[in-house]
Amino acid sequence: MALRCTDQHLERTGPVPGGSRITCCNLLSRPPVCDGGDGTNQFFIYNIATDTWSSGPPLPRGVFGAAAGAWNGKIYLAGGSSNFDSENVTHQVDIYDIASATWSTAPNTMPVATGLAGVAQAGPELYIVGGFNTNSPERNVRAMQRLNMETGTWQQGAALPAGRGDFALAATDTALYAIGGDTDGGSFFDLSDNVLRLERTQFASGTWAELPEPLPIRVQSKGFCTSAVTGGEIWSTGSWRGHNFFRSLSGERCASPYSDVPWLSTTPDAGTVAADRSRTLTVQVDAGNLEVGTHTATLVLPVSDGGVTQLVLPVTVEVLAGHTALQMSAGAEQTAVPGSISIHTILITNIGDTTVTPILSMQGNTWKTSLLDNAGTLAPGQSTVVEVAVQVPADALVGARDTVQIIATNRDGATLANASLTTTAGAFYGILVGPSAASTRGTPGLSVAYTLEVYNTGTTPDTFTVQVTNATWTTTAPAQVGPVAPGGRASVEVVVLIPLTVHGTATDAAEVRVTSQGDPTQQSSAILTTGVAHVSQLITPAGGTLAAPGFEVVVPSNGVSGDTMLLYTPLITPTVNLPTVYSFERAFVFEAILAGGVALADVTQPYEMTISYDDPTLADNAVLLVWDGQAWVDAVMACADIGCTVVARTSTSLTVRALQSGEFILARQSGGGVSQVNRMYMPRVVR
């Protein structure tokens, strides 16, 4: 009895002639065939369309348990035994030519003789794993063998962890699965329920891994891969118990019995044709890389017609010799500095009437030269650009020249076109400024200095122009520097004056651009970012402390209503002159800034501010003044009604309780006019 699967159901086919045990069938051949069985030389051919069997030419040998594969119009019969006895397994391989209906013996035999092995085909590769031999059933075959039916060569791969015979082998696009079968020892029917998996890419040195889920029962015999149920599944079918099992495979598809023909394609590649209708299938042939001569392929179209499983369309292409011609256009001569690389370009155009893949080579050059691209394949009228790199020697004299010839040939070595490229060692202007970026901070009213190095990276002495741009603070630099010898350097000092009126986080970025006077296109620049020297501290409503050298502010709990950034900036001198009743000792800016950049005039609750000094005589007559926008006023007296006061006077510091933020001065008062001045300039403002 024979079965076939249609629409996920098994149905009987016409009976196999002779009623013998057929152990070797191949359904990938066209037509499908079955060989041998019971050690006979019977050969049967099945017609799918008519559901009938016929006899073919007898096998060259009686066989039982051989492996079979089909490729390129030929059927390969490998190994097996001349009878049911595993003692008589053979290495022999026989080939049946379907077109001539003749058998021949292959020159390359199997590396390991075996019968009733696990067999699966993936494209032109026939996998034969395990099986029975003269040591069975005590020790079955572990070897994995692969026949490339396209080249007729054999390879041995990763062996099974233990011998196994009469089992199912299924192939997907990524893996092999060994399913059930007879294990070592005992009889020929010590069946297994485990399933092993091997990545096909690890054929040579991989390891078979056991799947965690075994078969529901112990089985042997046949199996295969389908895409009929879940898109990818392996089957264990029949067995002497008559059970069928399948396992769904996530992300895997069945190995295709076909191979890609790179020069053949169709449009569309899939579709539907209604009953009694037709549809045009465009067959496209790309002969661009084909040799002159005859090329054949078979286009297979699987169909869902109940009586026909596939349509077979033989394709024959005759490639004729055409007119092959190229045109190569080189760019202008290049001049490059010694030690540098010059990049040339060549435009290659196919001016013939055939597709060509030119092979490029070089000759005639003494300087190091490299082809950076291949021309690729060019259709008639198509062009491509190829780059060529020429290394000018570091010791080349100015004016030295080197020429390289680029030659394009075909596969036969015939020259199609050529072009010459010339490179000259020339004078070169170059400049580099370092560092390219620098930053520092300073005190308002003072200057900071940067030192930049200007390097002559050219091949000739050069003088450089120095220009400062984008600066809002006064920034000065020399107008030029040089001349500087090739490979030499010169220093440039840039001075930035920090305005007295800036404080806190204020910055200014100046660009210092240096230009070659020999070649004004050669420029290099540095960005100098100058900031104000300050100390900052984030204060929350819970309070906190801002500390700086000789200065401290302690903010009490609820001293600020929200997160507030406190900043302290020392000043060299006040931005506004003092009244004559005071003498200047120390100036600074104390700021309170809310999130979002809103500056506060006063904090919520008075803070304690301590200012240190070195002159002990200040202990009795030091006063803290704040600029209220119109005049200098006593910071303590301005808010005395809400608790502002002098907390402590010592020989080294003054501590006050105050409320304001802004510009402050620690001053020395003279005479008794301090309070009078304060009263004059500090009218009480309701906040």
XYZ file of C-alpha atoms in Angstrom:
687
model
C 0.000 0.000 0.000
C 1.132 3.587 -0.712
C -0.297 6.823 0.769
C -0.148 10.445 -0.286
C -1.124 13.639 1.580
C -3.640 16.092 0.090
C -5.164 19.036 1.984
C -3.708 17.718 5.271
C -5.339 14.270 4.781
C -3.769 10.911 3.891
C -5.312 8.923 1.049
C -4.390 5.685 -0.641
C -2.676 5.627 -4.022
C -2.694 2.798 -6.463
C -1.032 -0.345 -5.026
C 2.725 -0.788 -5.405
C 3.474 -3.632 -7.845
C 4.762 -6.866 -6.392
C 3.579 -6.337 -2.802
C 7.150 -6.378 -1.479
C 8.587 -4.236 1.314
C 9.818 -1.081 -0.415
C 12.508 0.486 1.769
C 13.864 3.166 -0.560
C 11.675 5.798 -2.262
C 12.419 9.289 -3.545
C 9.533 11.669 -4.176
C 11.726 14.613 -5.187
C 12.504 13.003 -8.533
C 10.176 13.539 -11.443
C 8.603 11.065 -11.717
C 8.737 9.735 -8.101
C 10.428 6.328 -7.860
C 10.816 3.424 -5.410
C 13.804 1.058 -5.480
C 14.571 -2.418 -4.199
C 12.953 -3.864 -1.104
C 13.347 -7.354 0.298
C 16.838 -7.392 -1.283
C 15.469 -7.353 -4.848
C 16.425 -5.267 -7.867
C 12.867 -4.060 -8.478
C 12.419 -0.474 -9.661
C 8.989 1.197 -9.776
C 7.897 4.574 -11.183
C 4.742 6.368 -9.987
C 2.681 8.664 -12.251
C 1.095 11.259 -9.979
C -1.397 12.521 -12.552
C -2.816 9.063 -13.373
C -2.184 7.481 -9.939
C -0.515 4.482 -11.576
C 2.719 2.549 -11.063
C 5.014 1.115 -13.733
C 8.264 -0.852 -13.678
C 11.575 0.751 -14.553
C 14.941 -0.750 -15.558
C 16.132 -3.231 -12.884
C 18.628 -2.004 -10.313
C 22.268 -2.968 -10.894
C 22.088 -4.880 -7.586
C 19.546 -6.350 -5.229
C 19.130 -3.972 -2.321
C 17.345 -3.519 1.003
C 17.443 -0.382 3.189
C 19.403 1.867 0.793
C 19.265 5.672 0.788
C 17.920 7.543 -2.244
C 18.150 11.119 -3.482
C 17.299 12.924 -6.716
C 19.003 15.873 -8.368
C 19.315 17.376 -11.833
C 17.555 14.518 -13.627
C 19.393 11.749 -11.789
C 18.527 9.382 -8.926
C 21.257 8.350 -6.474
C 21.041 4.967 -4.683
C 23.549 4.731 -1.805
C 24.456 1.839 0.500
C 21.925 -0.665 1.789
C 22.165 -4.450 2.098
C 21.693 -7.173 -0.485
C 19.162 -8.823 1.864
C 17.701 -8.340 5.347
C 21.059 -9.176 6.923
C 23.033 -6.160 8.208
C 26.218 -8.165 7.627
C 25.917 -7.421 3.909
C 25.770 -3.600 3.915
C 27.700 -1.956 1.087
C 29.555 1.252 0.209
C 28.245 1.165 -3.364
C 26.513 4.157 -4.997
C 24.472 3.777 -8.200
C 23.067 6.535 -10.421
C 19.934 6.371 -12.580
C 19.670 8.829 -15.489
C 15.969 9.571 -15.958
C 16.357 10.910 -19.512
C 18.180 7.839 -20.844
C 16.583 5.342 -18.401
C 20.010 3.802 -17.670
C 21.919 2.863 -14.505
C 25.631 3.463 -13.834
C 27.948 3.018 -10.853
C 29.286 6.198 -9.207
C 33.095 6.495 -8.943
C 32.918 7.807 -5.359
C 31.565 5.314 -2.832
C 30.100 5.972 0.615
C 32.747 6.567 3.313
C 30.822 4.350 5.792
C 28.715 1.390 4.631
C 25.234 1.447 6.151
C 21.630 0.336 5.653
C 18.272 1.492 7.000
C 19.875 4.834 7.898
C 18.072 8.110 8.515
C 17.850 9.879 5.136
C 16.876 13.448 4.215
C 17.564 15.718 1.241
C 18.116 19.489 1.228
C 18.718 20.838 -2.268
C 21.601 18.926 -3.859
C 22.752 17.549 -0.485
C 21.714 14.051 0.588
C 22.159 13.442 4.339
C 22.635 9.815 5.473
C 22.864 9.431 9.255
C 23.380 6.316 11.401
C 21.956 2.975 10.221
C 22.806 -0.721 10.584
C 26.127 -2.404 9.778
C 28.033 -5.564 10.596
C 28.146 -4.599 14.310
C 24.376 -4.115 14.606
C 22.255 -4.379 16.612
C 24.885 -4.328 19.380
C 26.574 -1.182 18.001
C 24.707 0.695 15.309
C 26.290 3.288 13.005
C 26.933 6.762 14.482
C 28.410 8.404 11.357
C 26.780 11.293 9.490
C 27.545 11.389 5.753
C 26.580 13.946 3.138
C 26.597 13.449 -0.626
C 26.710 16.507 -2.841
C 24.766 15.168 -5.824
C 25.865 18.117 -7.931
C 29.597 17.344 -7.583
C 29.422 13.654 -6.609
C 31.595 14.245 -3.519
C 31.135 12.936 0.035
C 31.743 14.576 3.418
C 31.540 13.215 6.952
C 30.082 15.391 9.691
C 29.162 15.386 13.386
C 28.451 11.838 14.552
C 25.419 10.863 16.629
C 26.068 10.632 20.382
C 25.089 6.922 20.174
C 24.410 4.502 17.329
C 20.901 4.501 15.870
C 19.246 2.680 12.948
C 15.921 2.465 11.118
C 14.878 5.963 12.253
C 13.308 9.041 10.700
C 15.534 11.939 9.590
C 13.837 15.243 8.706
C 15.530 18.335 7.246
C 14.399 21.946 7.645
C 16.021 25.047 6.228
C 18.195 25.322 9.361
C 18.454 21.936 11.085
C 18.368 18.134 10.934
C 16.111 16.102 13.257
C 16.820 12.431 14.141
C 13.517 10.899 15.314
C 13.117 7.606 17.237
C 14.714 4.449 15.796
C 16.585 1.401 17.078
C 19.166 2.038 19.817
C 22.362 0.109 20.530
C 22.145 -3.343 22.095
C 19.464 -6.015 22.255
C 17.561 -6.638 19.026
C 16.803 -4.597 15.933
C 13.611 -3.339 17.577
C 14.891 -1.621 20.750
C 13.053 1.536 19.807
C 13.631 5.064 21.123
C 11.291 7.990 21.770
C 13.908 10.760 21.796
C 14.494 13.411 19.103
C 17.936 14.905 18.355
C 18.608 18.217 16.582
C 21.704 19.534 14.753
C 22.150 22.941 13.110
C 22.966 22.358 9.441
C 25.584 25.121 9.569
C 27.393 23.014 12.221
C 27.539 19.919 10.026
C 31.270 19.399 10.410
C 31.850 19.985 14.127
C 28.486 20.551 15.805
C 26.834 18.519 18.546
C 23.480 16.761 18.320
C 21.175 18.109 21.067
C 18.225 16.165 22.480
C 14.888 17.994 22.398
C 13.200 18.274 25.816
C 9.908 16.864 24.488
C 10.168 13.162 23.412
C 7.811 11.272 21.092
C 4.573 10.044 22.697
C 5.666 6.431 22.052
C 8.828 4.634 20.939
C 8.894 4.300 17.135
C 11.155 3.659 14.181
C 11.231 4.121 10.423
C 10.237 7.099 8.294
C 9.734 10.839 8.710
C 9.857 14.104 6.835
C 9.280 17.872 7.023
C 6.150 19.679 5.798
C 4.728 23.189 5.781
C 1.096 22.057 5.681
C -0.154 22.566 9.253
C 1.668 25.340 11.117
C 4.065 26.557 8.447
C 6.881 24.226 9.523
C 6.623 20.780 11.164
C 8.518 17.497 11.317
C 6.744 14.122 11.135
C 7.319 10.577 12.382
C 4.977 8.438 10.276
C 3.861 4.843 10.187
C 6.235 2.639 12.190
C 5.247 -0.975 12.733
C 2.689 0.372 15.217
C 0.973 2.530 12.575
C 1.146 5.870 14.431
C 1.715 9.361 12.991
C 3.167 12.234 15.041
C 4.251 15.729 14.145
C 5.973 18.560 16.021
C 5.536 22.231 15.129
C 8.797 24.156 14.546
C 8.807 27.875 15.327
C 10.728 29.917 12.776
C 11.821 26.954 10.628
C 10.685 25.952 7.156
C 11.307 22.804 5.205
C 14.546 22.527 3.276
C 13.800 23.292 -0.342
C 14.376 20.460 -2.833
C 15.230 23.090 -5.388
C 18.186 25.397 -5.801
C 18.232 29.005 -6.892
C 19.175 29.727 -10.486
C 20.729 33.203 -10.214
C 20.186 34.065 -13.870
C 16.501 33.066 -13.918
C 13.530 34.861 -12.313
C 9.773 35.203 -12.827
C 7.181 37.954 -12.455
C 5.028 37.386 -10.505
C 6.584 34.711 -8.297
C 3.199 33.575 -6.910
C -0.463 34.123 -7.676
C -3.926 32.728 -8.276
C -5.614 31.764 -11.555
C -9.402 31.451 -11.570
C -11.083 28.463 -13.200
C -11.103 28.591 -17.022
C -8.854 31.644 -16.946
C -5.215 32.274 -17.829
C -2.448 34.450 -16.508
C 0.814 35.611 -18.025
C 4.032 34.567 -16.310
C 7.070 36.577 -17.408
C 10.330 34.621 -17.346
C 13.381 36.873 -17.071
C 16.896 35.772 -17.998
C 19.980 37.716 -16.863
C 22.829 36.494 -19.035
C 25.243 39.154 -17.823
C 27.470 36.713 -15.937
C 26.902 33.661 -18.121
C 29.614 32.229 -20.311
C 29.042 32.024 -24.039
C 27.229 28.762 -24.749
C 24.089 26.844 -23.794
C 22.618 27.036 -20.294
C 19.645 25.024 -19.046
C 17.397 25.115 -16.004
C 14.029 23.758 -14.954
C 11.311 26.113 -13.740
C 9.030 24.284 -11.279
C 5.600 25.752 -10.494
C 3.818 24.015 -7.573
C 0.049 24.153 -8.159
C -3.039 23.277 -6.118
C -4.845 21.477 -8.951
C -6.205 18.194 -7.621
C -4.777 16.144 -10.465
C -1.414 17.891 -10.888
C 1.020 18.850 -8.106
C 3.368 20.950 -10.202
C 4.090 22.263 -13.664
C 7.589 21.788 -15.046
C 8.959 24.222 -17.622
C 12.400 23.481 -19.118
C 14.367 26.659 -19.885
C 17.222 26.755 -22.381
C 19.321 29.883 -22.952
C 21.898 30.295 -25.700
C 24.456 32.985 -24.822
C 26.100 34.447 -27.904
C 29.339 36.372 -28.103
C 28.611 40.106 -28.416
C 30.520 43.334 -28.949
C 32.362 44.217 -25.761
C 33.889 47.677 -25.443
C 34.735 50.022 -22.588
C 35.658 53.683 -22.346
C 37.825 54.940 -19.463
C 38.079 58.664 -18.679
C 40.624 59.785 -16.090
C 40.341 62.948 -14.032
C 42.858 65.780 -14.101
C 46.403 65.394 -12.819
C 46.656 65.644 -9.041
C 49.168 67.555 -6.922
C 49.672 66.390 -3.354
C 52.037 67.128 -0.514
C 54.775 64.560 0.182
C 53.582 62.026 2.735
C 49.923 62.453 1.782
C 47.494 60.373 -0.283
C 46.017 61.653 -3.533
C 42.651 60.237 -4.660
C 42.079 59.963 -8.431
C 38.817 59.020 -10.147
C 38.212 57.119 -13.378
C 34.866 57.032 -15.187
C 34.328 53.630 -16.809
C 31.507 53.344 -19.374
C 30.284 50.242 -21.184
C 29.992 51.386 -24.810
C 29.423 47.855 -26.129
C 26.219 45.860 -26.555
C 26.890 43.155 -23.954
C 27.052 43.193 -20.189
C 30.637 43.087 -18.980
C 32.439 42.677 -15.658
C 35.851 44.267 -16.257
C 38.880 43.161 -14.269
C 41.107 46.087 -13.280
C 44.880 46.003 -12.846
C 47.732 48.548 -12.549
C 51.177 48.899 -14.072
C 54.010 51.405 -14.481
C 53.836 53.092 -11.084
C 56.714 53.453 -8.615
C 54.743 55.151 -5.832
C 52.418 53.013 -3.723
C 49.055 52.890 -5.522
C 45.803 51.118 -4.598
C 42.527 50.476 -6.398
C 39.793 51.419 -3.921
C 36.893 49.947 -5.925
C 35.981 47.223 -8.370
C 34.214 48.206 -11.543
C 31.416 45.716 -10.889
C 29.108 44.529 -13.643
C 28.140 47.079 -16.298
C 25.158 46.754 -18.599
C 25.378 48.376 -22.038
C 25.458 52.160 -21.586
C 26.050 51.918 -17.839
C 28.893 53.806 -16.132
C 30.677 53.604 -12.812
C 33.354 55.632 -11.027
C 36.443 53.922 -9.637
C 38.779 55.614 -7.140
C 42.553 55.124 -7.104
C 44.714 56.144 -4.121
C 48.333 57.236 -4.701
C 50.684 57.575 -1.715
C 53.178 60.391 -2.340
C 56.443 59.403 -0.604
C 57.321 61.549 2.393
C 60.782 62.212 0.941
C 59.537 63.110 -2.549
C 60.960 66.387 -3.873
C 58.571 69.134 -4.874
C 57.824 68.635 -8.582
C 58.465 64.862 -8.614
C 55.892 62.917 -10.694
C 54.587 59.361 -10.928
C 52.213 57.846 -13.498
C 50.162 54.668 -13.162
C 48.238 52.976 -15.954
C 44.894 51.374 -15.039
C 43.981 48.517 -17.394
C 40.551 46.903 -17.796
C 40.469 43.366 -19.200
C 37.799 40.733 -19.723
C 37.864 37.234 -18.250
C 40.029 36.014 -21.091
C 42.673 38.658 -20.356
C 41.951 40.767 -23.432
C 42.423 44.501 -22.846
C 39.191 46.473 -23.139
C 40.432 49.960 -22.197
C 43.085 51.791 -20.166
C 43.723 55.172 -18.573
C 46.768 56.936 -17.106
C 46.847 58.842 -13.820
C 49.644 61.276 -12.929
C 50.440 62.575 -9.457
C 52.879 65.427 -8.715
C 54.523 66.198 -5.383
C 53.869 69.883 -4.740
C 54.153 72.615 -2.145
C 51.400 72.558 0.407
C 50.123 75.097 2.906
C 48.657 73.783 6.112
C 47.840 75.016 9.584
C 46.668 73.614 12.888
C 45.792 75.539 16.051
C 45.883 73.827 19.394
C 44.135 73.397 21.610
C 40.968 73.716 19.541
C 39.004 74.660 22.651
C 39.926 76.013 26.082
C 38.135 77.595 29.015
C 38.922 79.363 32.294
C 37.360 81.686 34.885
C 38.487 84.941 36.356
C 37.512 87.792 38.620
C 35.446 90.647 37.169
C 37.705 93.607 36.413
C 40.762 91.402 35.778
C 42.158 89.738 32.666
C 42.854 86.094 31.871
C 45.342 84.882 29.266
C 45.337 81.879 26.929
C 48.336 80.520 25.026
C 47.623 78.908 21.653
C 50.129 77.000 19.528
C 50.048 77.581 15.766
C 51.561 74.665 13.803
C 52.748 74.921 10.204
C 51.645 71.580 8.712
C 52.596 72.617 5.190
C 55.763 72.120 3.197
C 56.862 75.744 2.922
C 57.454 78.637 5.384
C 54.278 80.580 6.088
C 53.009 83.616 8.007
C 49.589 83.459 9.623
C 46.921 86.114 10.221
C 45.191 86.065 13.623
C 41.608 87.311 13.991
C 39.267 87.340 17.013
C 35.520 87.049 16.314
C 32.261 86.604 18.236
C 33.681 88.104 21.455
C 31.564 90.523 23.523
C 34.188 90.949 26.238
C 37.356 92.801 25.277
C 39.663 90.186 23.728
C 43.057 90.962 22.192
C 45.593 88.940 20.172
C 48.518 89.771 17.836
C 47.473 90.561 14.254
C 49.815 87.949 12.812
C 52.451 85.386 13.697
C 55.386 84.047 11.704
C 57.006 83.274 9.467
C 56.915 79.681 10.757
C 59.058 76.979 9.173
C 57.459 73.748 7.842
C 56.801 71.473 10.787
C 57.445 74.347 13.205
C 55.135 76.182 15.571
C 54.653 79.590 17.170
C 52.821 80.696 20.313
C 49.973 83.222 20.331
C 48.781 84.849 23.567
C 45.123 85.839 23.731
C 44.004 88.117 26.595
C 40.382 88.442 27.746
C 39.302 91.290 30.064
C 36.378 90.241 32.259
C 34.034 93.240 32.632
C 33.550 94.547 36.146
C 29.784 94.481 35.669
C 29.421 90.710 35.064
C 29.065 88.103 37.755
C 27.653 84.671 38.539
C 27.354 82.310 35.597
C 28.127 84.872 32.885
C 30.446 83.590 30.122
C 31.819 84.798 26.821
C 33.068 82.640 23.926
C 35.594 84.077 21.486
C 36.729 82.393 18.285
C 40.388 82.877 17.414
C 40.794 82.133 13.718
C 44.277 81.728 12.215
C 44.644 81.905 8.408
C 47.532 80.972 6.135
C 48.791 83.985 4.170
C 50.207 81.610 1.540
C 46.825 79.924 0.992
C 43.917 81.744 2.650
C 41.725 78.662 2.240
C 43.817 76.996 4.929
C 42.399 78.018 8.305
C 42.235 76.668 11.816
C 40.533 78.066 14.874
C 40.099 77.715 18.619
C 37.100 78.513 20.807
C 38.026 80.235 24.090
C 35.271 80.304 26.712
C 35.814 82.637 29.666
C 33.595 82.669 32.729
C 33.304 84.485 36.036
C 34.938 82.896 39.050
C 32.033 82.209 41.408
C 30.777 79.735 43.972
C 27.223 78.369 43.843
C 25.002 76.232 46.042
C 21.425 74.987 45.597
C 19.309 75.749 48.698
C 15.916 74.150 49.421
C 13.190 75.446 51.773
C 14.822 73.285 54.442
C 17.762 75.747 54.455
C 21.453 75.343 53.745
C 24.898 76.963 53.509
C 26.874 78.653 50.722
C 30.577 78.731 51.566
C 33.472 80.348 49.693
C 36.951 81.494 50.715
C 36.436 84.263 53.305
C 32.666 84.165 52.856
C 29.699 82.192 54.169
C 25.905 82.509 54.042
C 23.653 80.345 56.208
C 19.986 80.269 55.121
C 17.522 79.151 57.832
C 14.570 76.814 57.364
C 11.934 78.526 55.208
C 14.514 81.146 54.320
C 13.570 80.540 50.683
C 10.140 79.561 49.374
C 11.416 77.131 46.757
C 14.622 75.606 45.406
C 16.991 78.561 45.017
C 20.508 78.801 43.577
C 22.839 81.007 45.656
C 25.878 82.461 43.871
C 28.892 84.337 45.272
C 31.144 86.328 42.916
C 34.173 88.295 44.239
C 34.849 91.725 42.666
C 38.113 93.642 42.400
C 36.398 96.980 42.952
C 32.810 98.208 43.269
C 30.916 98.910 40.074
C 29.630 102.175 41.651
C 31.818 104.591 43.649
C 31.358 104.798 47.422
C 30.384 107.965 49.321
C 33.399 109.668 50.836
C 32.391 108.621 54.353
C 33.422 105.066 53.476
C 36.619 103.438 52.408
C 36.474 100.284 50.299
C 37.714 96.996 51.787
C 36.027 94.194 49.832
C 33.373 93.913 47.119
C 31.302 90.933 45.961
C 27.970 89.955 44.429
C 25.582 87.673 46.307
C 22.637 86.421 44.226
C 19.567 84.290 44.871
C 18.066 82.835 41.691
C 14.898 80.743 41.486
C 14.384 77.884 39.046
C 13.773 79.391 35.620
C 16.374 82.135 36.163
C 14.264 84.585 38.195
C 16.563 86.681 40.445
C 15.300 87.577 43.933
C 15.851 91.002 45.468
C 15.291 89.558 48.959
C 15.005 86.099 50.430
C 11.974 85.101 52.538
C 13.665 85.047 55.962
C 16.904 86.807 57.015
C 20.089 84.830 56.483
C 23.380 85.061 58.361
C 26.314 86.285 56.277
C 29.915 86.121 57.523
C 32.665 88.089 55.735
C 36.280 87.493 56.714
C 39.104 90.045 56.650
C 42.769 90.285 57.636
C 42.802 93.747 59.249
C 41.811 93.472 62.953
C 41.093 97.227 63.092
C 37.944 96.567 61.052
C 36.353 94.867 64.067
C 34.918 98.141 65.414
C 34.071 100.107 62.280
C 33.249 97.569 59.511
C 29.898 98.035 57.815
C 28.181 95.933 55.109
C 26.683 98.031 52.321
C 24.349 96.890 49.535
C 23.471 98.709 46.305
C 19.700 99.218 46.151
C 19.705 100.469 42.572
C 20.148 104.125 43.518
C 22.583 104.295 46.418
C 24.746 102.317 48.775
C 22.779 101.523 51.972
C 23.507 99.731 55.216
C 22.369 96.149 54.632
C 21.487 95.633 58.319
C 19.626 98.867 58.958
C 17.601 98.443 55.778
C 15.728 95.509 57.311
C 16.295 96.018 61.046
C 12.533 96.064 61.654
C 12.262 92.356 60.712
C 15.292 91.081 62.567
C 18.316 92.154 60.551
C 21.207 92.943 62.865
C 24.945 92.646 63.424
C 25.393 89.200 64.928
C 29.106 89.323 65.707
C 32.216 91.423 65.215
C 35.630 89.851 65.667
C 39.158 90.724 64.720
C 38.815 88.488 61.636
C 35.179 88.593 60.538
C 31.841 90.359 60.540
C 28.606 88.361 60.820
C 25.289 90.032 60.040
C 21.688 88.983 59.649
C 20.388 90.412 56.351
C 17.759 89.854 53.695
C 18.983 91.331 50.403
C 20.756 89.942 47.333
C 22.828 92.034 44.948
C 26.209 93.816 44.981
C 27.750 94.230 48.446
C 30.736 96.141 49.869
C 32.518 95.498 53.118
C 33.491 99.106 53.955
C 35.270 100.964 56.720
C 33.176 103.790 58.094
C 34.782 107.018 59.317
C 33.302 109.494 61.817
C 29.714 109.253 62.891
C 27.975 109.789 59.614
C 27.238 106.203 58.770
C 23.722 106.037 60.095
C 22.941 109.439 58.615
C 24.053 108.229 55.167
C 22.014 105.072 55.589
C 18.937 107.026 56.578
C 19.421 109.292 53.611
C 19.639 106.452 51.029
C 17.443 103.770 52.553
C 13.756 104.599 52.639
C 11.868 101.520 53.825
C 10.267 99.663 50.965
C 7.353 97.318 51.667
C 8.212 94.020 50.027
